[in-house]
């Protein structure tokens, strides 16, 4: 009887872990899906191929793009948005301090340069790869979305989301 109870207990623990992992994955996938839709909408209505020129965004367009990126930021939700060229240089961002900075290439950024969406799990803000003003939270979810034309990645949109509401849900 004791052995049977141990087996039942171990089975219950294993099922709890599996359900928790599945719920975490589903929650993050749902968040990434919503952010991908937001990025598609932003790109289709605000960016032109000329904005992704290696020379950078035309000065007359810079303020408009930065303002529209800033309108995506919401406390407790999306904290920071950047548009980076393949060399890592930020050409537009919600934070003017980020514009023109070059972020180091990370494995996740390289994945986006390969044409795939790169999503980091919940990570500490200090390791989040965001440039510009420090983010006002301790943990974020970082996502990189490639912008492609004719099969070539022209730029990558980075989205940094506050992880606190996601953690609370989990």
Short mmCIF file of N, CA and C in Angstrom, two decimals:
data_model
loop_
_atom_site.label_atom_id
_atom_site.label_comp_id
_atom_site.label_asym_id
_atom_site.label_seq_id
_atom_site.Cartn_x
_atom_site.Cartn_y
_atom_site.Cartn_z
N UNK A 1 0.83 -1.20 0.00
CA UNK A 1 0.00 0.00 0.00
C UNK A 1 0.87 1.26 0.00
N UNK A 2 1.96 1.25 0.75
CA UNK A 2 2.87 2.39 0.82
C UNK A 2 3.51 2.67 -0.53
N UNK A 3 3.94 1.62 -1.21
CA UNK A 3 4.56 1.78 -2.53
C UNK A 3 3.54 2.36 -3.51
N UNK A 4 2.32 1.89 -3.45
CA UNK A 4 1.25 2.39 -4.32
C UNK A 4 1.04 3.89 -4.08
N UNK A 5 1.03 4.32 -2.85
CA UNK A 5 0.84 5.74 -2.52
C UNK A 5 2.00 6.59 -3.04
N UNK A 6 3.23 6.07 -2.96
CA UNK A 6 4.39 6.78 -3.49
C UNK A 6 4.26 6.94 -4.99
N UNK A 7 3.84 5.89 -5.68
CA UNK A 7 3.67 5.95 -7.15
C UNK A 7 2.59 6.97 -7.50
N UNK A 8 1.48 6.96 -6.78
CA UNK A 8 0.42 7.94 -7.03
C UNK A 8 0.93 9.36 -6.79
N UNK A 9 1.69 9.56 -5.74
CA UNK A 9 2.24 10.88 -5.44
C UNK A 9 3.20 11.36 -6.52
N UNK A 10 4.08 10.49 -6.98
CA UNK A 10 5.02 10.85 -8.04
C UNK A 10 4.29 11.15 -9.34
N UNK A 11 3.26 10.39 -9.64
CA UNK A 11 2.47 10.63 -10.84
C UNK A 11 1.79 11.98 -10.77
N UNK A 12 1.23 12.32 -9.63
CA UNK A 12 0.56 13.61 -9.46
C UNK A 12 1.55 14.76 -9.63
N UNK A 13 2.74 14.64 -9.07
CA UNK A 13 3.76 15.68 -9.20
C UNK A 13 4.16 15.83 -10.67
N UNK A 14 4.38 14.72 -11.35
CA UNK A 14 4.77 14.76 -12.76
C UNK A 14 3.69 15.42 -13.61
N UNK A 15 2.44 15.10 -13.37
CA UNK A 15 1.35 15.71 -14.12
C UNK A 15 1.25 17.21 -13.84
N UNK A 16 1.47 17.61 -12.62
CA UNK A 16 1.45 19.03 -12.27
C UNK A 16 2.53 19.78 -13.02
N UNK A 17 3.72 19.21 -13.09
CA UNK A 17 4.82 19.84 -13.81
C UNK A 17 4.50 19.96 -15.29
N UNK A 18 3.96 18.90 -15.89
CA UNK A 18 3.61 18.92 -17.31
C UNK A 18 2.54 19.96 -17.62
N UNK A 19 1.52 20.02 -16.80
CA UNK A 19 0.45 20.99 -17.01
C UNK A 19 0.97 22.41 -16.83
N UNK A 20 1.80 22.63 -15.84
CA UNK A 20 2.37 23.95 -15.59
C UNK A 20 3.24 24.40 -16.77
N UNK A 21 4.07 23.50 -17.28
CA UNK A 21 4.92 23.81 -18.42
C UNK A 21 4.09 24.14 -19.64
N UNK A 22 3.04 23.35 -19.89
CA UNK A 22 2.17 23.58 -21.03
C UNK A 22 1.46 24.93 -20.90
N UNK A 23 0.99 25.25 -19.71
CA UNK A 23 0.31 26.53 -19.48
C UNK A 23 1.27 27.69 -19.71
N UNK A 24 2.51 27.57 -19.22
CA UNK A 24 3.52 28.61 -19.41
C UNK A 24 3.79 28.83 -20.89
N UNK A 25 3.98 27.74 -21.62
CA UNK A 25 4.25 27.82 -23.05
C UNK A 25 3.08 28.44 -23.79
N UNK A 26 1.87 28.05 -23.45
CA UNK A 26 0.67 28.59 -24.10
C UNK A 26 0.54 30.09 -23.82
N UNK A 27 0.80 30.51 -22.60
CA UNK A 27 0.70 31.92 -22.24
C UNK A 27 1.73 32.74 -23.02
N UNK A 28 2.98 32.27 -23.07
CA UNK A 28 4.01 33.00 -23.81
C UNK A 28 3.70 33.01 -25.31
N UNK A 29 3.23 31.90 -25.87
CA UNK A 29 2.89 31.86 -27.29
C UNK A 29 1.75 32.81 -27.62
N UNK A 30 0.79 32.92 -26.74
CA UNK A 30 -0.32 33.84 -26.94
C UNK A 30 0.17 35.28 -26.94
N UNK A 31 1.06 35.60 -26.02
CA UNK A 31 1.63 36.95 -25.94
C UNK A 31 2.43 37.27 -27.19
N UNK A 32 3.26 36.32 -27.62
CA UNK A 32 4.08 36.52 -28.82
C UNK A 32 3.18 36.68 -30.05
N UNK A 33 2.12 35.91 -30.14
CA UNK A 33 1.19 36.03 -31.26
C UNK A 33 0.55 37.41 -31.32
N UNK A 34 0.14 37.91 -30.18
CA UNK A 34 -0.46 39.26 -30.14
C UNK A 34 0.57 40.32 -30.52
N UNK A 35 1.81 40.16 -30.05
CA UNK A 35 2.85 41.12 -30.39
C UNK A 35 3.22 41.05 -31.87
N UNK A 36 3.22 39.85 -32.43
CA UNK A 36 3.51 39.70 -33.86
C UNK A 36 2.45 40.41 -34.70
N UNK A 37 1.19 40.29 -34.30
CA UNK A 37 0.12 40.98 -35.02
C UNK A 37 0.29 42.49 -34.91
N UNK A 38 0.67 42.98 -33.73
CA UNK A 38 0.89 44.40 -33.54
C UNK A 38 2.05 44.89 -34.42
N UNK A 39 3.12 44.11 -34.50
CA UNK A 39 4.27 44.49 -35.32
C UNK A 39 3.88 44.51 -36.80
N UNK A 40 3.12 43.50 -37.25
CA UNK A 40 2.67 43.48 -38.66
C UNK A 40 1.84 44.72 -38.98
N UNK A 41 0.94 45.07 -38.08
CA UNK A 41 0.10 46.25 -38.29
C UNK A 41 0.95 47.52 -38.34
N UNK A 42 1.88 47.64 -37.40
CA UNK A 42 2.75 48.81 -37.37
C UNK A 42 3.56 48.92 -38.67
N UNK A 43 4.17 47.80 -39.07
CA UNK A 43 5.02 47.81 -40.26
C UNK A 43 4.22 48.14 -41.51
N UNK A 44 3.07 47.49 -41.66
CA UNK A 44 2.29 47.70 -42.88
C UNK A 44 1.73 49.11 -42.99
N UNK A 45 1.48 49.77 -41.88
CA UNK A 45 0.90 51.10 -41.95
C UNK A 45 1.89 52.24 -41.70
N UNK A 46 3.11 51.92 -41.29
CA UNK A 46 4.04 53.01 -40.95
C UNK A 46 5.41 52.95 -41.61
N UNK A 47 5.89 51.79 -41.98
CA UNK A 47 7.24 51.69 -42.53
C UNK A 47 7.21 51.57 -44.05
N UNK A 48 8.21 52.15 -44.68
CA UNK A 48 8.38 51.99 -46.11
C UNK A 48 9.77 51.39 -46.33
N UNK A 49 10.01 50.78 -47.49
CA UNK A 49 11.35 50.24 -47.75
C UNK A 49 12.46 51.30 -47.61
N UNK A 50 12.16 52.54 -47.93
CA UNK A 50 13.16 53.61 -47.81
C UNK A 50 13.58 53.82 -46.35
N UNK A 51 12.68 53.53 -45.40
CA UNK A 51 13.01 53.69 -43.98
C UNK A 51 14.06 52.68 -43.53
N UNK A 52 14.22 51.60 -44.28
CA UNK A 52 15.15 50.54 -43.89
C UNK A 52 16.45 50.61 -44.69
N UNK A 53 16.69 51.73 -45.32
CA UNK A 53 17.93 51.93 -46.07
C UNK A 53 19.11 51.92 -45.10
N UNK A 54 20.24 51.32 -45.48
CA UNK A 54 21.40 51.32 -44.58
C UNK A 54 21.85 52.71 -44.14
N UNK A 55 21.52 53.73 -44.92
CA UNK A 55 21.88 55.10 -44.53
C UNK A 55 21.03 55.59 -43.37
N UNK A 56 19.93 54.90 -43.08
CA UNK A 56 19.07 55.30 -41.98
C UNK A 56 17.79 55.96 -42.46
N UNK A 57 16.97 56.30 -41.51
CA UNK A 57 15.68 56.91 -41.79
C UNK A 57 15.89 58.38 -42.17
N UNK A 58 15.16 58.83 -43.17
CA UNK A 58 15.23 60.23 -43.57
C UNK A 58 14.83 61.11 -42.39
N UNK A 59 15.52 62.23 -42.20
CA UNK A 59 15.23 63.10 -41.04
C UNK A 59 13.77 63.52 -40.93
N UNK A 60 13.12 63.76 -42.06
CA UNK A 60 11.72 64.19 -42.00
C UNK A 60 10.78 63.07 -41.54
N UNK A 61 11.23 61.81 -41.65
CA UNK A 61 10.42 60.67 -41.21
C UNK A 61 10.76 60.22 -39.79
N UNK A 62 11.93 60.58 -39.30
CA UNK A 62 12.41 60.09 -38.01
C UNK A 62 11.46 60.40 -36.87
N UNK A 63 11.04 61.62 -36.74
CA UNK A 63 10.16 62.02 -35.63
C UNK A 63 8.82 61.29 -35.71
N UNK A 64 8.29 61.13 -36.92
CA UNK A 64 7.02 60.43 -37.08
C UNK A 64 7.13 58.97 -36.65
N UNK A 65 8.19 58.29 -37.11
CA UNK A 65 8.37 56.88 -36.74
C UNK A 65 8.57 56.71 -35.23
N UNK A 66 9.42 57.55 -34.66
CA UNK A 66 9.66 57.45 -33.21
C UNK A 66 8.38 57.71 -32.42
N UNK A 67 7.60 58.67 -32.86
CA UNK A 67 6.34 58.99 -32.18
C UNK A 67 5.37 57.81 -32.27
N UNK A 68 5.28 57.19 -33.43
CA UNK A 68 4.37 56.05 -33.60
C UNK A 68 4.84 54.83 -32.83
N UNK A 69 6.15 54.62 -32.74
CA UNK A 69 6.66 53.54 -31.91
C UNK A 69 6.37 53.81 -30.44
N UNK A 70 6.52 55.06 -30.03
CA UNK A 70 6.23 55.44 -28.64
C UNK A 70 4.77 55.20 -28.30
N UNK A 71 3.87 55.31 -29.29
CA UNK A 71 2.45 55.09 -29.01
C UNK A 71 2.14 53.62 -28.72
N UNK A 72 3.07 52.71 -29.03
CA UNK A 72 2.88 51.28 -28.74
C UNK A 72 3.23 50.93 -27.30
N UNK A 73 3.99 51.80 -26.65
CA UNK A 73 4.48 51.53 -25.30
C UNK A 73 3.39 51.83 -24.28
N UNK A 74 3.19 50.88 -23.38
CA UNK A 74 2.20 51.02 -22.30
C UNK A 74 2.82 50.48 -21.01
N UNK A 75 2.79 51.24 -19.93
CA UNK A 75 3.32 50.73 -18.65
C UNK A 75 2.64 49.42 -18.27
N UNK A 76 3.44 48.46 -17.83
CA UNK A 76 2.91 47.16 -17.44
C UNK A 76 2.65 46.24 -18.62
N UNK A 77 2.91 46.73 -19.83
CA UNK A 77 2.73 45.91 -21.03
C UNK A 77 4.01 46.00 -21.85
N UNK A 78 3.93 46.63 -23.02
CA UNK A 78 5.12 46.82 -23.85
C UNK A 78 5.90 48.00 -23.28
N UNK A 79 7.19 47.76 -23.02
CA UNK A 79 8.04 48.77 -22.40
C UNK A 79 8.96 49.48 -23.38
N UNK A 80 9.30 48.79 -24.48
CA UNK A 80 10.29 49.35 -25.40
C UNK A 80 10.14 48.67 -26.75
N UNK A 81 10.33 49.46 -27.84
CA UNK A 81 10.27 48.93 -29.20
C UNK A 81 11.39 49.57 -30.00
N UNK A 82 12.11 48.74 -30.78
CA UNK A 82 13.20 49.22 -31.62
C UNK A 82 13.06 48.61 -33.01
N UNK A 83 13.52 49.34 -34.00
CA UNK A 83 13.71 48.80 -35.35
C UNK A 83 15.21 48.84 -35.60
N UNK A 84 15.81 47.66 -35.79
CA UNK A 84 17.26 47.55 -35.99
C UNK A 84 17.56 47.05 -37.39
N UNK A 85 18.61 47.59 -37.96
CA UNK A 85 19.12 47.08 -39.22
C UNK A 85 19.91 45.81 -38.95
N UNK A 86 20.23 45.02 -39.97
CA UNK A 86 20.97 43.76 -39.75
C UNK A 86 22.31 43.93 -39.03
N UNK A 87 22.92 45.11 -39.11
CA UNK A 87 24.18 45.33 -38.40
C UNK A 87 23.97 45.65 -36.92
N UNK A 88 22.71 45.68 -36.47
CA UNK A 88 22.40 45.94 -35.06
C UNK A 88 22.14 47.39 -34.74
N UNK A 89 22.27 48.27 -35.73
CA UNK A 89 22.06 49.70 -35.50
C UNK A 89 20.57 50.01 -35.41
N UNK A 90 20.19 50.75 -34.37
CA UNK A 90 18.80 51.13 -34.15
C UNK A 90 18.50 52.34 -35.03
N UNK A 91 17.50 52.17 -35.93
CA UNK A 91 17.13 53.29 -36.82
C UNK A 91 15.88 54.01 -36.35
N UNK A 92 15.08 53.35 -35.52
CA UNK A 92 13.89 53.99 -34.95
C UNK A 92 13.57 53.29 -33.64
N UNK A 93 13.07 54.06 -32.67
CA UNK A 93 12.74 53.49 -31.37
C UNK A 93 11.79 54.43 -30.64
N UNK A 94 11.09 53.87 -29.66
CA UNK A 94 10.23 54.71 -28.84
C UNK A 94 11.06 55.65 -27.97
N UNK A 95 12.31 55.27 -27.70
CA UNK A 95 13.22 56.04 -26.86
C UNK A 95 14.27 56.70 -27.75
N UNK A 96 14.25 58.02 -27.87
CA UNK A 96 15.24 58.70 -28.74
C UNK A 96 16.69 58.40 -28.36
N UNK A 97 16.96 58.04 -27.10
CA UNK A 97 18.32 57.72 -26.67
C UNK A 97 18.83 56.44 -27.33
N UNK A 98 17.93 55.58 -27.79
CA UNK A 98 18.33 54.33 -28.43
C UNK A 98 18.71 54.52 -29.89
N UNK A 99 18.13 55.52 -30.52
CA UNK A 99 18.35 55.74 -31.95
C UNK A 99 19.82 55.97 -32.25
N UNK A 100 20.34 55.25 -33.23
CA UNK A 100 21.73 55.38 -33.64
C UNK A 100 22.68 54.46 -32.89
N UNK A 101 22.26 53.92 -31.76
CA UNK A 101 23.11 53.00 -31.00
C UNK A 101 23.18 51.67 -31.74
N UNK A 102 24.27 50.95 -31.54
CA UNK A 102 24.42 49.63 -32.14
C UNK A 102 24.46 48.61 -31.03
N UNK A 103 23.52 47.67 -31.09
CA UNK A 103 23.45 46.61 -30.09
C UNK A 103 24.33 45.46 -30.54
N UNK A 104 24.97 44.77 -29.61
CA UNK A 104 25.76 43.60 -29.99
C UNK A 104 24.85 42.50 -30.54
N UNK A 105 25.38 41.74 -31.47
CA UNK A 105 24.61 40.64 -32.05
C UNK A 105 24.57 39.49 -31.05
N UNK A 106 23.35 39.05 -30.75
CA UNK A 106 23.16 37.93 -29.82
C UNK A 106 22.63 36.74 -30.62
N UNK A 107 22.60 35.57 -30.01
CA UNK A 107 22.03 34.41 -30.72
C UNK A 107 20.57 34.63 -31.13
N UNK A 108 19.77 35.28 -30.28
CA UNK A 108 18.37 35.52 -30.62
C UNK A 108 18.24 36.51 -31.78
N UNK A 109 19.07 37.55 -31.78
CA UNK A 109 19.05 38.51 -32.89
C UNK A 109 19.49 37.81 -34.17
N UNK A 110 20.48 36.94 -34.08
CA UNK A 110 20.94 36.19 -35.26
C UNK A 110 19.84 35.27 -35.78
N UNK A 111 19.03 34.70 -34.89
CA UNK A 111 17.89 33.88 -35.31
C UNK A 111 16.91 34.72 -36.12
N UNK A 112 16.64 35.93 -35.67
CA UNK A 112 15.75 36.83 -36.41
C UNK A 112 16.36 37.21 -37.75
N UNK A 113 17.67 37.41 -37.79
CA UNK A 113 18.33 37.71 -39.06
C UNK A 113 18.23 36.53 -40.03
N UNK A 114 18.04 35.33 -39.48
CA UNK A 114 17.84 34.15 -40.30
C UNK A 114 16.40 34.02 -40.79
N UNK A 115 15.52 34.94 -40.39
CA UNK A 115 14.15 34.93 -40.89
C UNK A 115 13.13 34.32 -39.96
N UNK A 116 13.52 33.97 -38.74
CA UNK A 116 12.59 33.37 -37.79
C UNK A 116 12.37 34.31 -36.61
N UNK A 117 11.15 34.30 -36.08
CA UNK A 117 10.87 35.08 -34.88
C UNK A 117 11.66 34.48 -33.72
N UNK A 118 12.33 35.31 -32.98
CA UNK A 118 13.11 34.86 -31.83
C UNK A 118 12.47 35.41 -30.56
N UNK A 119 12.10 34.52 -29.68
CA UNK A 119 11.48 34.91 -28.43
C UNK A 119 12.32 34.41 -27.28
N UNK A 120 12.69 35.31 -26.42
CA UNK A 120 13.37 34.89 -25.21
C UNK A 120 12.32 34.58 -24.17
N UNK A 121 12.63 33.73 -23.26
CA UNK A 121 11.73 33.50 -22.14
C UNK A 121 11.77 34.72 -21.24
N UNK A 122 11.27 34.58 -20.08
CA UNK A 122 11.31 35.68 -19.12
C UNK A 122 12.75 35.82 -18.64
N UNK A 123 13.30 37.02 -18.79
CA UNK A 123 14.71 37.25 -18.51
C UNK A 123 14.88 38.51 -17.69
N UNK A 124 16.01 38.63 -17.03
CA UNK A 124 16.32 39.84 -16.27
C UNK A 124 16.52 41.01 -17.22
N UNK A 125 16.10 42.17 -16.82
CA UNK A 125 16.20 43.37 -17.65
C UNK A 125 17.65 43.66 -18.02
N UNK A 126 18.58 43.43 -17.12
CA UNK A 126 19.99 43.73 -17.39
C UNK A 126 20.54 42.91 -18.56
N UNK A 127 19.96 41.74 -18.82
CA UNK A 127 20.42 40.88 -19.92
C UNK A 127 19.47 40.94 -21.12
N UNK A 128 18.64 41.94 -21.20
CA UNK A 128 17.58 41.97 -22.19
C UNK A 128 18.00 42.48 -23.57
N UNK A 129 19.19 43.03 -23.71
CA UNK A 129 19.73 43.54 -24.97
C UNK A 129 19.06 44.82 -25.45
N UNK A 130 18.24 45.44 -24.64
CA UNK A 130 17.62 46.72 -25.03
C UNK A 130 18.67 47.82 -24.93
N UNK A 131 18.64 48.74 -25.88
CA UNK A 131 19.55 49.88 -25.81
C UNK A 131 18.74 51.12 -25.47
N UNK A 132 19.43 52.13 -24.97
CA UNK A 132 18.74 53.35 -24.57
C UNK A 132 18.55 53.40 -23.07
N UNK A 133 17.51 54.08 -22.66
CA UNK A 133 17.19 54.27 -21.25
C UNK A 133 16.87 52.92 -20.61
N UNK A 134 17.39 52.64 -19.40
CA UNK A 134 17.08 51.36 -18.74
C UNK A 134 15.57 51.17 -18.57
N UNK A 135 15.13 49.93 -18.72
CA UNK A 135 13.71 49.62 -18.63
C UNK A 135 13.26 49.63 -17.17
N UNK A 136 12.02 50.08 -16.91
CA UNK A 136 11.54 50.26 -15.54
C UNK A 136 10.94 49.00 -14.90
N UNK A 137 11.61 47.88 -15.03
CA UNK A 137 11.14 46.64 -14.43
C UNK A 137 12.33 45.72 -14.22
N UNK A 138 12.14 44.64 -13.51
CA UNK A 138 13.25 43.73 -13.25
C UNK A 138 13.32 42.57 -14.24
N UNK A 139 12.17 42.19 -14.83
CA UNK A 139 12.13 41.07 -15.78
C UNK A 139 11.29 41.44 -16.99
N UNK A 140 11.75 40.98 -18.15
CA UNK A 140 11.06 41.26 -19.41
C UNK A 140 10.97 40.00 -20.27
N UNK A 141 10.07 40.07 -21.23
CA UNK A 141 10.04 39.09 -22.33
C UNK A 141 10.51 39.87 -23.54
N UNK A 142 11.59 39.38 -24.17
CA UNK A 142 12.15 40.04 -25.35
C UNK A 142 11.79 39.23 -26.58
N UNK A 143 11.35 39.94 -27.62
CA UNK A 143 10.97 39.28 -28.87
C UNK A 143 11.62 40.01 -30.03
N UNK A 144 12.13 39.25 -30.99
CA UNK A 144 12.67 39.83 -32.22
C UNK A 144 11.86 39.31 -33.40
N UNK A 145 11.34 40.24 -34.21
CA UNK A 145 10.54 39.90 -35.39
C UNK A 145 11.28 40.38 -36.64
N UNK A 146 11.61 39.46 -37.55
CA UNK A 146 12.30 39.88 -38.77
C UNK A 146 11.36 40.58 -39.75
N UNK A 147 11.88 41.61 -40.42
CA UNK A 147 11.14 42.30 -41.48
C UNK A 147 11.80 41.90 -42.80
N UNK A 148 11.05 41.18 -43.62
CA UNK A 148 11.62 40.63 -44.84
C UNK A 148 10.95 41.19 -46.08
N UNK A 149 11.76 41.39 -47.12
CA UNK A 149 11.24 41.69 -48.45
C UNK A 149 12.02 40.81 -49.43
N UNK A 150 11.29 40.16 -50.29
CA UNK A 150 11.88 39.27 -51.29
C UNK A 150 12.82 38.23 -50.67
N UNK A 151 12.44 37.70 -49.50
CA UNK A 151 13.22 36.65 -48.85
C UNK A 151 14.46 37.13 -48.12
N UNK A 152 14.67 38.43 -48.05
CA UNK A 152 15.84 38.99 -47.38
C UNK A 152 15.40 39.77 -46.16
N UNK A 153 16.06 39.53 -45.04
CA UNK A 153 15.76 40.28 -43.82
C UNK A 153 16.36 41.68 -43.96
N UNK A 154 15.50 42.66 -43.96
CA UNK A 154 15.92 44.06 -44.11
C UNK A 154 16.13 44.73 -42.75
N UNK A 155 15.38 44.28 -41.75
CA UNK A 155 15.48 44.86 -40.41
C UNK A 155 14.84 43.88 -39.43
N UNK A 156 14.99 44.18 -38.16
CA UNK A 156 14.40 43.38 -37.09
C UNK A 156 13.72 44.33 -36.13
N UNK A 157 12.48 44.01 -35.77
CA UNK A 157 11.76 44.80 -34.77
C UNK A 157 11.92 44.07 -33.43
N UNK A 158 12.44 44.77 -32.45
CA UNK A 158 12.57 44.23 -31.11
C UNK A 158 11.47 44.78 -30.22
N UNK A 159 10.84 43.89 -29.46
CA UNK A 159 9.78 44.29 -28.54
C UNK A 159 10.16 43.77 -27.16
N UNK A 160 10.13 44.66 -26.17
CA UNK A 160 10.40 44.29 -24.79
C UNK A 160 9.12 44.50 -24.00
N UNK A 161 8.63 43.44 -23.40
CA UNK A 161 7.36 43.44 -22.68
C UNK A 161 7.62 43.18 -21.20
N UNK A 162 6.90 43.89 -20.34
CA UNK A 162 7.00 43.68 -18.90
C UNK A 162 6.55 42.26 -18.57
N UNK A 163 7.39 41.52 -17.87
CA UNK A 163 7.06 40.12 -17.56
C UNK A 163 6.19 39.98 -16.33
N UNK A 164 6.04 41.03 -15.53
CA UNK A 164 5.27 40.91 -14.27
C UNK A 164 3.85 40.45 -14.49
N UNK A 165 3.08 41.00 -15.44
CA UNK A 165 1.71 40.52 -15.64
C UNK A 165 1.66 39.05 -16.10
N UNK A 166 2.65 38.64 -16.89
CA UNK A 166 2.69 37.25 -17.35
C UNK A 166 2.99 36.33 -16.18
N UNK A 167 3.95 36.72 -15.36
CA UNK A 167 4.29 35.91 -14.19
C UNK A 167 3.09 35.81 -13.24
N UNK A 168 2.36 36.91 -13.09
CA UNK A 168 1.17 36.90 -12.22
C UNK A 168 0.12 35.94 -12.77
N UNK A 169 -0.04 35.91 -14.09
CA UNK A 169 -0.98 34.98 -14.70
C UNK A 169 -0.56 33.54 -14.48
N UNK A 170 0.73 33.29 -14.62
CA UNK A 170 1.24 31.94 -14.43
C UNK A 170 1.11 31.50 -12.98
#
